[in-house]
Amino acid sequence: MLQPTPAPSLQDPRALLRHLYDVAVQRALPLHNTAASLPKPPKGRTLVLGAGKAGGAMAQAVEALWPADAPLSGLVVTRYHHTPPRPEGLAQRIEVVEASHPVPDAAGLEAAQRILQLTQGLTADDLVLCLISGGGSALLTLPCEGLTLEDKQRINRQLLESGAHIGEMNTVRKHLSAIKGGRLAAACAPARVVTLTISDVPGDDVSVIASGPTVADASTCAEALDILRRYHIDVPAAVRKQLESGTLETPKPGDPRLQGHAVELIATPQQSLEAAAEAARALGLNVVVLSDEIEGESREVGKVHAALARSTALGRSSFPKPCVILSGGETTVTVRPRAEGQPRGRGGRAGEFCLGLAQALGGQGGVWALAADTDGIDGVEDNAGALVTPDTLARAGAKGLKVTDHLARNDAYGFFEPIGDLVITGPTHTNVNDFRAVLVL
């Protein structure tokens, strides 16, 4: 499990930025946040179901906090290699399985089928405790009628590369699923459902987190169809007809099957940004928290942050130096077409943000930055993100690397890896999405 780095001085900007990232991640760990939101054991049994990158850590937190003499069982699915080591002496009462993210696989399909089967036979005396975190959309995959796993995989890849924002992607996912968009909660009736969730979406909309398997869905089949058309994504004709007729509509607000259910946000991006801000102030820095809801093309968001940093470094902004500019949210990457024979670029949102930032800064003195995903994985690579320093472009140029070339092929990993500026943490066992810190000294 990720441990905070020692508090550094202003003379070590790299270590300072990594410290702020680690503090932000620590604030979002399930064991620190679960106790206050746990309901009391019910008259009947307690069934734990869940999905997400934090699923393994959330399950262990519940096992550690739930009364030893109260019945507890269930199944949670998390990403491959994201199950934390089991603390010594902690008995396992909740099964944890692993599956693929961001593109679903057969293991996720089997887990979703088993989770839905476990809801059979529940009574009004029972409690279903759902543990939901980011990544659950891919991990909890159960295609609607007429859709195969291969169809879902293709559609998911196309959505990821289209530049669609998370709300759009999850509107489609909900309507092409037999378990998301409130359907899991509906299957649990008449049992009471309490959902504990870690937010990884701008605005903390619980119906968007992991495509809201336990939350009523206000989006519609018509909206899903519009998104598919806008991004030129095909679905089988039989599925398209079901979307057009409304057959695939999700449970809506006011659905009696979802009455009496509760949702508790146990960790949010804003809380992590505030923890990092407090740590920065303790080091003598002025702090500007832009927002935890920033969206848009990653490289363009990087350019905006660069403009703020440059004006601050040159004494032309209202942000007094020394300062750190913090932000969160979920940016997007539109994958550019590749020339024939050109290798596929590697990297994710955080790395592409750093490419755009470095390009726009142009070697500006006094500015350092770190951008990383709080789950420890930027896209599908082994890094959480990357660092930018005043000499990033110079060091890259000495190795024959051009930022414009790497932006053209979405290859942040290939740019930052040779100069030693990847941020590598391993899985953090939580997920409150993007973390960005720009330090101006």
Short mmCIF file of C-alpha atoms in Angstrom, two decimals:
data_model
loop_
_atom_site.label_atom_id
_atom_site.label_comp_id
_atom_site.label_asym_id
_atom_site.label_seq_id
_atom_site.Cartn_x
_atom_site.Cartn_y
_atom_site.Cartn_z
CA MET A 1 0.00 0.00 0.00
CA LEU A 2 1.27 3.45 -0.95
CA GLN A 3 2.83 5.29 1.99
CA PRO A 4 3.30 9.08 2.06
CA THR A 5 6.82 10.24 1.28
CA PRO A 6 8.53 12.32 3.99
CA ALA A 7 7.66 16.01 3.84
CA PRO A 8 10.35 17.60 1.64
CA SER A 9 11.68 21.15 1.39
CA LEU A 10 11.16 23.68 -1.38
CA GLN A 11 14.69 22.89 -2.54
CA ASP A 12 13.50 19.52 -3.85
CA PRO A 13 10.53 20.26 -6.15
CA ARG A 14 10.26 16.70 -7.49
CA ALA A 15 10.01 15.19 -4.02
CA LEU A 16 7.59 17.92 -2.95
CA LEU A 17 5.20 17.18 -5.80
CA ARG A 18 5.34 13.44 -5.18
CA HIS A 19 4.61 14.08 -1.49
CA LEU A 20 1.46 16.03 -2.38
CA TYR A 21 0.29 13.22 -4.67
CA ASP A 22 0.87 10.62 -1.95
CA VAL A 23 -1.08 12.70 0.59
CA ALA A 24 -3.98 12.98 -1.85
CA VAL A 25 -4.03 9.22 -2.39
CA GLN A 26 -3.82 8.45 1.32
CA ARG A 27 -6.87 10.62 1.97
CA ALA A 28 -8.90 8.41 -0.37
CA LEU A 29 -7.95 4.98 1.01
CA PRO A 30 -11.03 2.95 2.02
CA LEU A 31 -9.86 1.94 5.50
CA HIS A 32 -9.63 5.65 6.46
CA ASN A 33 -13.13 6.47 5.27
CA THR A 34 -15.49 3.52 5.66
CA ALA A 35 -16.37 3.28 9.36
CA ALA A 36 -18.59 6.37 9.55
CA SER A 37 -20.75 5.17 6.64
CA LEU A 38 -21.32 1.54 7.59
CA PRO A 39 -24.94 0.68 8.45
CA LYS A 40 -25.86 -1.53 11.39
CA PRO A 41 -26.16 -5.27 10.78
CA PRO A 42 -29.69 -6.22 9.68
CA LYS A 43 -32.12 -8.73 11.11
CA GLY A 44 -31.26 -11.08 8.26
CA ARG A 45 -27.99 -11.60 6.42
CA THR A 46 -25.58 -9.10 4.86
CA LEU A 47 -24.49 -9.65 1.28
CA VAL A 48 -21.55 -7.60 -0.02
CA LEU A 49 -21.37 -6.97 -3.77
CA GLY A 50 -19.08 -4.61 -5.59
CA ALA A 51 -16.87 -3.59 -8.46
CA GLY A 52 -14.06 -1.13 -9.08
CA LYS A 53 -10.34 -0.50 -8.82
CA ALA A 54 -10.72 0.06 -5.08
CA GLY A 55 -12.91 -3.03 -4.66
CA GLY A 56 -10.33 -5.22 -2.94
CA ALA A 57 -9.35 -2.54 -0.45
CA MET A 58 -13.00 -1.65 0.20
CA ALA A 59 -13.82 -5.31 0.90
CA GLN A 60 -10.94 -5.58 3.36
CA ALA A 61 -12.09 -2.39 5.11
CA VAL A 62 -15.58 -3.82 5.56
CA GLU A 63 -14.17 -7.14 6.84
CA ALA A 64 -12.03 -5.27 9.38
CA LEU A 65 -14.90 -3.08 10.60
CA TRP A 66 -17.91 -5.42 10.47
CA PRO A 67 -18.84 -7.13 13.77
CA ALA A 68 -17.16 -10.54 13.95
CA ASP A 69 -20.38 -12.22 15.12
CA ALA A 70 -22.57 -10.74 12.34
CA PRO A 71 -23.08 -12.75 9.11
CA LEU A 72 -21.12 -11.38 6.17
CA SER A 73 -20.47 -12.81 2.71
CA GLY A 74 -20.30 -11.71 -0.89
CA LEU A 75 -18.32 -11.13 -4.05
CA VAL A 76 -16.36 -8.11 -5.32
CA VAL A 77 -14.51 -7.72 -8.63
CA THR A 78 -11.44 -5.51 -9.04
CA ARG A 79 -8.78 -4.91 -11.67
CA TYR A 80 -5.98 -7.42 -12.21
CA HIS A 81 -3.19 -6.91 -9.64
CA HIS A 82 -5.29 -4.42 -7.63
CA THR A 83 -6.08 -6.67 -4.65
CA PRO A 84 -4.00 -5.39 -1.72
CA PRO A 85 -2.04 -7.80 0.50
CA ARG A 86 -4.27 -9.18 3.23
CA PRO A 87 -3.44 -7.79 6.69
CA GLU A 88 -2.22 -10.45 9.07
CA GLY A 89 -5.03 -11.91 11.14
CA LEU A 90 -7.86 -10.48 9.01
CA ALA A 91 -10.28 -13.29 8.17
CA GLN A 92 -11.60 -13.30 4.61
CA ARG A 93 -15.38 -13.28 4.43
CA ILE A 94 -15.82 -11.56 1.05
CA GLU A 95 -14.53 -13.20 -2.13
CA VAL A 96 -12.46 -10.92 -4.36
CA VAL A 97 -11.90 -11.78 -8.02
CA GLU A 98 -9.93 -9.88 -10.66
CA ALA A 99 -10.77 -8.91 -14.24
CA SER A 100 -9.65 -6.62 -17.06
CA HIS A 101 -9.80 -2.83 -17.22
CA PRO A 102 -10.38 -0.62 -19.21
CA VAL A 103 -11.54 -3.16 -21.81
CA PRO A 104 -13.75 -5.90 -20.26
CA ASP A 105 -12.93 -9.60 -20.50
CA ALA A 106 -14.48 -13.00 -19.81
CA ALA A 107 -13.45 -12.88 -16.14
CA GLY A 108 -15.45 -9.68 -15.64
CA LEU A 109 -18.40 -11.21 -17.45
CA GLU A 110 -18.34 -14.27 -15.20
CA ALA A 111 -18.04 -12.10 -12.08
CA ALA A 112 -21.05 -10.00 -13.12
CA GLN A 113 -23.10 -13.12 -13.77
CA ARG A 114 -22.21 -14.50 -10.34
CA ILE A 115 -22.99 -11.18 -8.65
CA LEU A 116 -26.43 -11.06 -10.24
CA GLN A 117 -27.06 -14.70 -9.23
CA LEU A 118 -26.21 -13.90 -5.60
CA THR A 119 -29.15 -11.48 -5.44
CA GLN A 120 -31.65 -14.31 -5.84
CA GLY A 121 -33.61 -15.22 -2.72
CA LEU A 122 -33.00 -11.97 -0.82
CA THR A 123 -35.69 -10.89 1.66
CA ALA A 124 -36.79 -7.64 3.24
CA ASP A 125 -34.78 -8.58 6.35
CA ASP A 126 -31.51 -8.68 4.38
CA LEU A 127 -28.99 -5.96 3.65
CA VAL A 128 -26.99 -5.65 0.43
CA LEU A 129 -23.85 -3.59 0.95
CA CYS A 130 -22.52 -2.48 -2.44
CA LEU A 131 -18.92 -1.29 -2.75
CA ILE A 132 -18.56 0.80 -5.90
CA SER A 133 -15.53 2.65 -7.23
CA GLY A 134 -14.14 3.90 -10.53
CA GLY A 135 -13.40 1.22 -13.07
CA GLY A 136 -16.56 -0.68 -12.26
CA SER A 137 -18.03 0.04 -15.69
CA ALA A 138 -15.49 -2.24 -17.38
CA LEU A 139 -15.13 -4.72 -14.52
CA LEU A 140 -18.86 -5.32 -14.08
CA THR A 141 -19.72 -6.28 -17.62
CA LEU A 142 -22.91 -8.11 -18.52
CA PRO A 143 -24.04 -7.35 -22.09
CA CYS A 144 -27.71 -6.79 -22.85
CA GLU A 145 -29.62 -9.23 -25.02
CA GLY A 146 -28.26 -9.29 -28.56
CA LEU A 147 -24.80 -8.05 -27.59
CA THR A 148 -21.74 -10.29 -27.24
CA LEU A 149 -18.68 -9.76 -25.08
CA GLU A 150 -16.73 -9.09 -28.27
CA ASP A 151 -19.24 -6.38 -29.21
CA LYS A 152 -18.84 -4.79 -25.78
CA GLN A 153 -15.05 -4.88 -26.06
CA ARG A 154 -15.12 -3.18 -29.46
CA ILE A 155 -17.59 -0.52 -28.37
CA ASN A 156 -15.59 0.12 -25.21
CA ARG A 157 -12.34 0.58 -27.16
CA GLN A 158 -14.02 2.94 -29.59
CA LEU A 159 -15.50 5.02 -26.78
CA LEU A 160 -12.12 5.23 -25.04
CA GLU A 161 -10.45 6.49 -28.21
CA SER A 162 -13.26 8.80 -29.33
CA GLY A 163 -12.72 11.69 -26.93
CA ALA A 164 -16.15 11.15 -25.34
CA HIS A 165 -16.31 12.33 -21.74
CA ILE A 166 -17.08 9.93 -18.90
CA GLY A 167 -20.76 10.87 -18.66
CA GLU A 168 -21.28 10.11 -22.34
CA MET A 169 -19.42 6.82 -22.17
CA ASN A 170 -21.38 5.67 -19.16
CA THR A 171 -24.73 6.64 -20.69
CA VAL A 172 -23.95 4.17 -23.46
CA ARG A 173 -22.62 1.54 -21.08
CA LYS A 174 -25.74 1.67 -18.90
CA HIS A 175 -28.09 1.06 -21.78
CA LEU A 176 -26.05 -1.80 -23.23
CA SER A 177 -25.83 -3.61 -19.89
CA ALA A 178 -27.96 -6.06 -17.97
CA ILE A 179 -26.52 -4.99 -14.59
CA LYS A 180 -25.54 -1.30 -14.69
CA GLY A 181 -27.73 1.81 -14.60
CA GLY A 182 -29.64 0.76 -11.46
CA ARG A 183 -30.33 -2.79 -12.62
CA LEU A 184 -28.23 -4.41 -9.88
CA ALA A 185 -30.20 -2.58 -7.17
CA ALA A 186 -33.49 -3.54 -8.82
CA ALA A 187 -32.40 -7.20 -8.76
CA CYS A 188 -31.80 -6.96 -5.00
CA ALA A 189 -35.44 -6.15 -4.16
CA PRO A 190 -36.95 -6.51 -1.60
CA ALA A 191 -33.67 -6.27 0.37
CA ARG A 192 -32.38 -2.86 1.45
CA VAL A 193 -29.34 -1.65 -0.52
CA VAL A 194 -26.66 0.62 0.93
CA THR A 195 -23.98 1.71 -1.52
CA LEU A 196 -20.58 2.92 -0.35
CA THR A 197 -18.81 4.64 -3.21
CA ILE A 198 -15.51 6.31 -4.00
CA SER A 199 -16.01 9.03 -6.60
CA ASP A 200 -13.84 9.22 -9.70
CA VAL A 201 -16.11 11.49 -11.74
CA PRO A 202 -16.42 15.28 -12.05
CA GLY A 203 -19.21 16.52 -9.81
CA ASP A 204 -19.42 13.23 -7.85
CA ASP A 205 -22.56 12.16 -9.72
CA VAL A 206 -23.24 8.74 -8.16
CA SER A 207 -25.23 7.67 -11.21
CA VAL A 208 -22.08 8.01 -13.31
CA ILE A 209 -19.57 6.31 -10.98
CA ALA A 210 -19.04 2.80 -12.42
CA SER A 211 -22.17 3.48 -14.53
CA GLY A 212 -24.34 3.53 -11.40
CA PRO A 213 -25.29 -0.15 -10.96
CA THR A 214 -27.26 0.65 -7.79
CA VAL A 215 -28.55 4.12 -8.66
CA ALA A 216 -31.60 5.23 -10.65
CA ASP A 217 -30.65 6.52 -14.09
CA ALA A 218 -32.12 9.67 -15.60
CA SER A 219 -30.42 9.22 -18.98
CA THR A 220 -32.33 7.60 -21.84
CA CYS A 221 -32.00 5.16 -24.71
CA ALA A 222 -32.40 8.11 -27.09
CA GLU A 223 -29.40 9.85 -25.51
CA ALA A 224 -27.32 6.68 -25.78
CA LEU A 225 -28.23 6.42 -29.48
CA ASP A 226 -27.28 10.05 -30.05
CA ILE A 227 -23.86 9.50 -28.45
CA LEU A 228 -23.23 6.40 -30.55
CA ARG A 229 -24.10 8.36 -33.72
CA ARG A 230 -22.00 11.36 -32.71
CA TYR A 231 -18.87 9.26 -32.29
CA HIS A 232 -19.63 6.96 -35.25
CA ILE A 233 -19.86 3.79 -33.18
CA ASP A 234 -21.90 0.91 -34.57
CA VAL A 235 -23.99 -1.57 -32.59
CA PRO A 236 -25.74 -4.70 -33.90
CA ALA A 237 -29.02 -3.98 -35.68
CA ALA A 238 -31.05 -5.90 -33.08
CA VAL A 239 -29.57 -3.80 -30.27
CA ARG A 240 -30.13 -0.58 -32.17
CA LYS A 241 -33.82 -1.51 -32.55
CA GLN A 242 -34.07 -2.11 -28.80
CA LEU A 243 -32.55 1.31 -28.14
CA GLU A 244 -34.92 2.95 -30.61
CA SER A 245 -37.95 1.25 -29.05
CA GLY A 246 -36.84 1.93 -25.46
CA THR A 247 -36.70 -1.78 -24.61
CA LEU A 248 -33.27 -1.26 -23.03
CA GLU A 249 -34.42 1.59 -20.77
CA THR A 250 -32.87 1.70 -17.29
CA PRO A 251 -34.68 2.01 -13.92
CA LYS A 252 -35.63 5.68 -13.47
CA PRO A 253 -35.88 7.94 -10.39
CA GLY A 254 -38.97 6.94 -8.43
CA ASP A 255 -38.75 3.27 -9.38
CA PRO A 256 -40.34 1.42 -6.42
CA ARG A 257 -37.66 -1.29 -6.53
CA LEU A 258 -35.09 1.31 -5.49
CA GLN A 259 -37.07 2.96 -2.68
CA GLY A 260 -35.35 3.16 0.71
CA HIS A 261 -31.89 2.63 -0.71
CA ALA A 262 -28.97 4.81 0.43
CA VAL A 263 -25.72 5.98 -1.15
CA GLU A 264 -22.73 7.20 0.85
CA LEU A 265 -19.75 8.94 -0.76
CA ILE A 266 -16.79 7.82 1.36
CA ALA A 267 -14.03 9.53 -0.66
CA THR A 268 -14.07 12.26 -3.33
CA PRO A 269 -11.57 14.10 -5.53
CA GLN A 270 -12.21 17.35 -3.67
CA GLN A 271 -11.30 15.78 -0.33
CA SER A 272 -8.00 14.58 -1.78
CA LEU A 273 -7.23 17.99 -3.26
CA GLU A 274 -7.97 19.62 0.09
CA ALA A 275 -5.63 17.17 1.85
CA ALA A 276 -2.85 18.01 -0.63
CA ALA A 277 -3.57 21.73 -0.19
CA GLU A 278 -3.22 21.43 3.59
CA ALA A 279 0.09 19.59 3.17
CA ALA A 280 1.34 22.29 0.78
CA ARG A 281 0.44 25.10 3.16
CA ALA A 282 2.33 23.28 5.91
CA LEU A 283 5.41 23.58 3.69
CA GLY A 284 4.96 27.33 3.34
CA LEU A 285 3.33 27.36 -0.06
CA ASN A 286 0.41 29.45 -1.20
CA VAL A 287 -2.26 27.20 -2.68
CA VAL A 288 -4.74 27.62 -5.51
CA VAL A 289 -7.29 24.82 -5.95
CA LEU A 290 -8.71 25.37 -9.42
CA SER A 291 -11.39 22.67 -9.42
CA ASP A 292 -11.98 18.95 -8.94
CA GLU A 293 -14.26 18.92 -12.03
CA ILE A 294 -11.94 19.85 -14.89
CA GLU A 295 -12.73 18.09 -18.17
CA GLY A 296 -11.61 18.51 -21.76
CA GLU A 297 -8.80 17.32 -24.01
CA SER A 298 -5.81 16.48 -21.81
CA ARG A 299 -3.27 18.35 -23.93
CA GLU A 300 -5.46 21.46 -24.03
CA VAL A 301 -6.00 21.38 -20.26
CA GLY A 302 -2.20 21.17 -19.99
CA LYS A 303 -1.85 24.32 -22.07
CA VAL A 304 -4.29 26.21 -19.84
CA HIS A 305 -2.36 25.19 -16.72
CA ALA A 306 0.86 26.28 -18.46
CA ALA A 307 -0.59 29.74 -19.13
CA LEU A 308 -1.48 30.13 -15.45
CA ALA A 309 1.95 28.92 -14.37
CA ARG A 310 3.84 31.19 -16.79
CA SER A 311 1.94 34.30 -15.72
CA THR A 312 2.55 33.42 -12.08
CA ALA A 313 6.27 32.77 -12.64
CA LEU A 314 6.57 36.14 -14.39
CA GLY A 315 4.69 37.96 -11.60
CA ARG A 316 1.71 38.80 -13.80
CA SER A 317 -1.02 36.88 -11.98
CA SER A 318 -2.82 37.24 -8.68
CA PHE A 319 -1.27 33.98 -7.44
CA PRO A 320 1.62 34.89 -5.12
CA LYS A 321 4.85 32.85 -5.31
CA PRO A 322 5.82 30.37 -4.04
CA CYS A 323 2.61 28.59 -4.87
CA VAL A 324 1.14 25.33 -6.06
CA ILE A 325 -1.82 25.12 -8.42
CA LEU A 326 -3.93 22.00 -7.80
CA SER A 327 -6.68 20.49 -9.92
CA GLY A 328 -8.58 17.27 -10.48
CA GLY A 329 -11.33 15.86 -12.66
CA GLU A 330 -11.26 13.60 -15.69
CA THR A 331 -9.76 14.79 -18.94
CA THR A 332 -9.93 12.87 -22.20
CA VAL A 333 -7.57 11.80 -24.96
CA THR A 334 -8.70 11.64 -28.56
CA VAL A 335 -6.45 9.11 -30.25
CA ARG A 336 -5.03 10.53 -33.48
CA PRO A 337 -4.95 8.49 -36.70
CA ARG A 338 -1.64 6.69 -37.24
CA ALA A 339 0.39 6.71 -40.40
CA GLU A 340 0.88 3.31 -42.00
CA GLY A 341 3.61 1.39 -40.19
CA GLN A 342 3.74 3.86 -37.30
CA PRO A 343 3.77 2.17 -33.87
CA ARG A 344 0.85 2.76 -31.56
CA GLY A 345 1.51 5.48 -29.00
CA ARG A 346 1.61 4.62 -25.30
CA GLY A 347 0.26 6.65 -22.44
CA GLY A 348 -2.87 8.02 -20.82
CA ARG A 349 -4.58 11.23 -19.74
CA ALA A 350 -1.95 12.32 -17.22
CA GLY A 351 0.96 11.83 -19.59
CA GLU A 352 -0.78 13.67 -22.41
CA PHE A 353 -1.56 16.54 -20.03
CA CYS A 354 2.16 16.73 -19.23
CA LEU A 355 3.07 16.76 -22.94
CA GLY A 356 0.72 19.69 -23.56
CA LEU A 357 1.98 21.46 -20.44
CA ALA A 358 5.66 21.03 -21.32
CA GLN A 359 5.11 22.21 -24.87
CA ALA A 360 3.24 25.34 -23.77
CA LEU A 361 5.72 26.15 -20.96
CA GLY A 362 8.58 26.08 -23.45
CA GLY A 363 11.19 25.61 -20.71
CA GLN A 364 9.83 28.36 -18.45
CA GLY A 365 12.04 28.68 -15.39
CA GLY A 366 10.71 28.14 -11.89
CA VAL A 367 7.88 25.78 -12.88
CA TRP A 368 7.61 22.08 -12.02
CA ALA A 369 4.54 19.86 -12.34
CA LEU A 370 3.21 16.38 -11.65
CA ALA A 371 0.10 14.83 -13.14
CA ALA A 372 -0.95 11.31 -12.22
CA ASP A 373 -3.99 9.10 -11.90
CA THR A 374 -4.76 8.37 -8.26
CA ASP A 375 -5.25 4.66 -8.98
CA GLY A 376 -1.57 4.42 -9.93
CA ILE A 377 -2.23 3.52 -13.58
CA ASP A 378 -2.27 6.06 -16.42
CA GLY A 379 -4.32 4.36 -19.12
CA VAL A 380 -3.01 0.82 -19.50
CA GLU A 381 0.68 1.42 -18.76
CA ASP A 382 2.71 0.76 -15.59
CA ASN A 383 3.05 4.44 -14.65
CA ALA A 384 0.68 6.68 -12.74
CA GLY A 385 1.70 9.75 -14.70
CA ALA A 386 4.68 11.99 -15.33
CA LEU A 387 6.72 14.97 -14.15
CA VAL A 388 7.55 18.20 -15.97
CA THR A 389 10.57 20.33 -15.00
CA PRO A 390 12.11 23.54 -16.36
CA ASP A 391 14.62 21.47 -18.34
CA THR A 392 12.22 18.76 -19.61
CA LEU A 393 12.38 19.93 -23.23
CA ALA A 394 16.16 20.38 -23.13
CA ARG A 395 16.76 16.89 -21.71
CA ALA A 396 14.34 15.37 -24.19
CA GLY A 397 15.96 17.25 -27.07
CA ALA A 398 19.36 15.89 -26.09
CA LYS A 399 17.91 12.42 -26.70
CA GLY A 400 16.36 13.38 -30.02
CA LEU A 401 12.81 13.53 -28.68
CA LYS A 402 10.36 16.15 -29.96
CA VAL A 403 7.22 16.90 -27.99
CA THR A 404 5.28 17.65 -31.18
CA ASP A 405 6.05 14.18 -32.57
CA HIS A 406 4.87 12.48 -29.39
CA LEU A 407 1.69 14.54 -29.21
CA ALA A 408 0.94 13.63 -32.81
CA ARG A 409 0.92 9.92 -31.96
CA ASN A 410 -0.39 10.14 -28.35
CA ASP A 411 2.93 8.77 -27.06
CA ALA A 412 3.51 10.37 -23.67
CA TYR A 413 5.11 7.22 -22.27
CA GLY A 414 7.67 7.15 -25.07
CA PHE A 415 8.59 10.78 -24.34
CA PHE A 416 8.90 10.72 -20.54
CA GLU A 417 10.33 7.23 -20.03
CA PRO A 418 13.74 7.88 -21.71
CA ILE A 419 14.32 11.02 -19.62
CA GLY A 420 13.36 9.34 -16.33
CA ASP A 421 10.28 11.44 -15.68
CA LEU A 422 7.57 8.79 -15.37
CA VAL A 423 5.80 8.62 -12.01
CA ILE A 424 5.56 4.95 -11.04
CA THR A 425 3.68 3.96 -7.89
CA GLY A 426 2.03 0.62 -8.59
CA PRO A 427 -1.67 0.13 -7.77
CA THR A 428 -2.77 2.44 -4.95
CA HIS A 429 -6.02 0.54 -4.14
CA THR A 430 -8.19 3.61 -4.47
CA ASN A 431 -9.34 5.88 -7.30
CA VAL A 432 -10.42 9.52 -7.16
CA ASN A 433 -9.22 10.18 -10.70
CA ASP A 434 -6.79 12.79 -12.01
CA PHE A 435 -4.43 14.65 -9.68
CA ARG A 436 -2.44 17.60 -11.00
CA ALA A 437 -0.05 19.87 -9.15
CA VAL A 438 1.89 22.74 -10.78
CA LEU A 439 4.56 24.25 -8.55
CA VAL A 440 5.80 27.80 -9.16
CA LEU A 441 8.83 28.95 -7.18
#
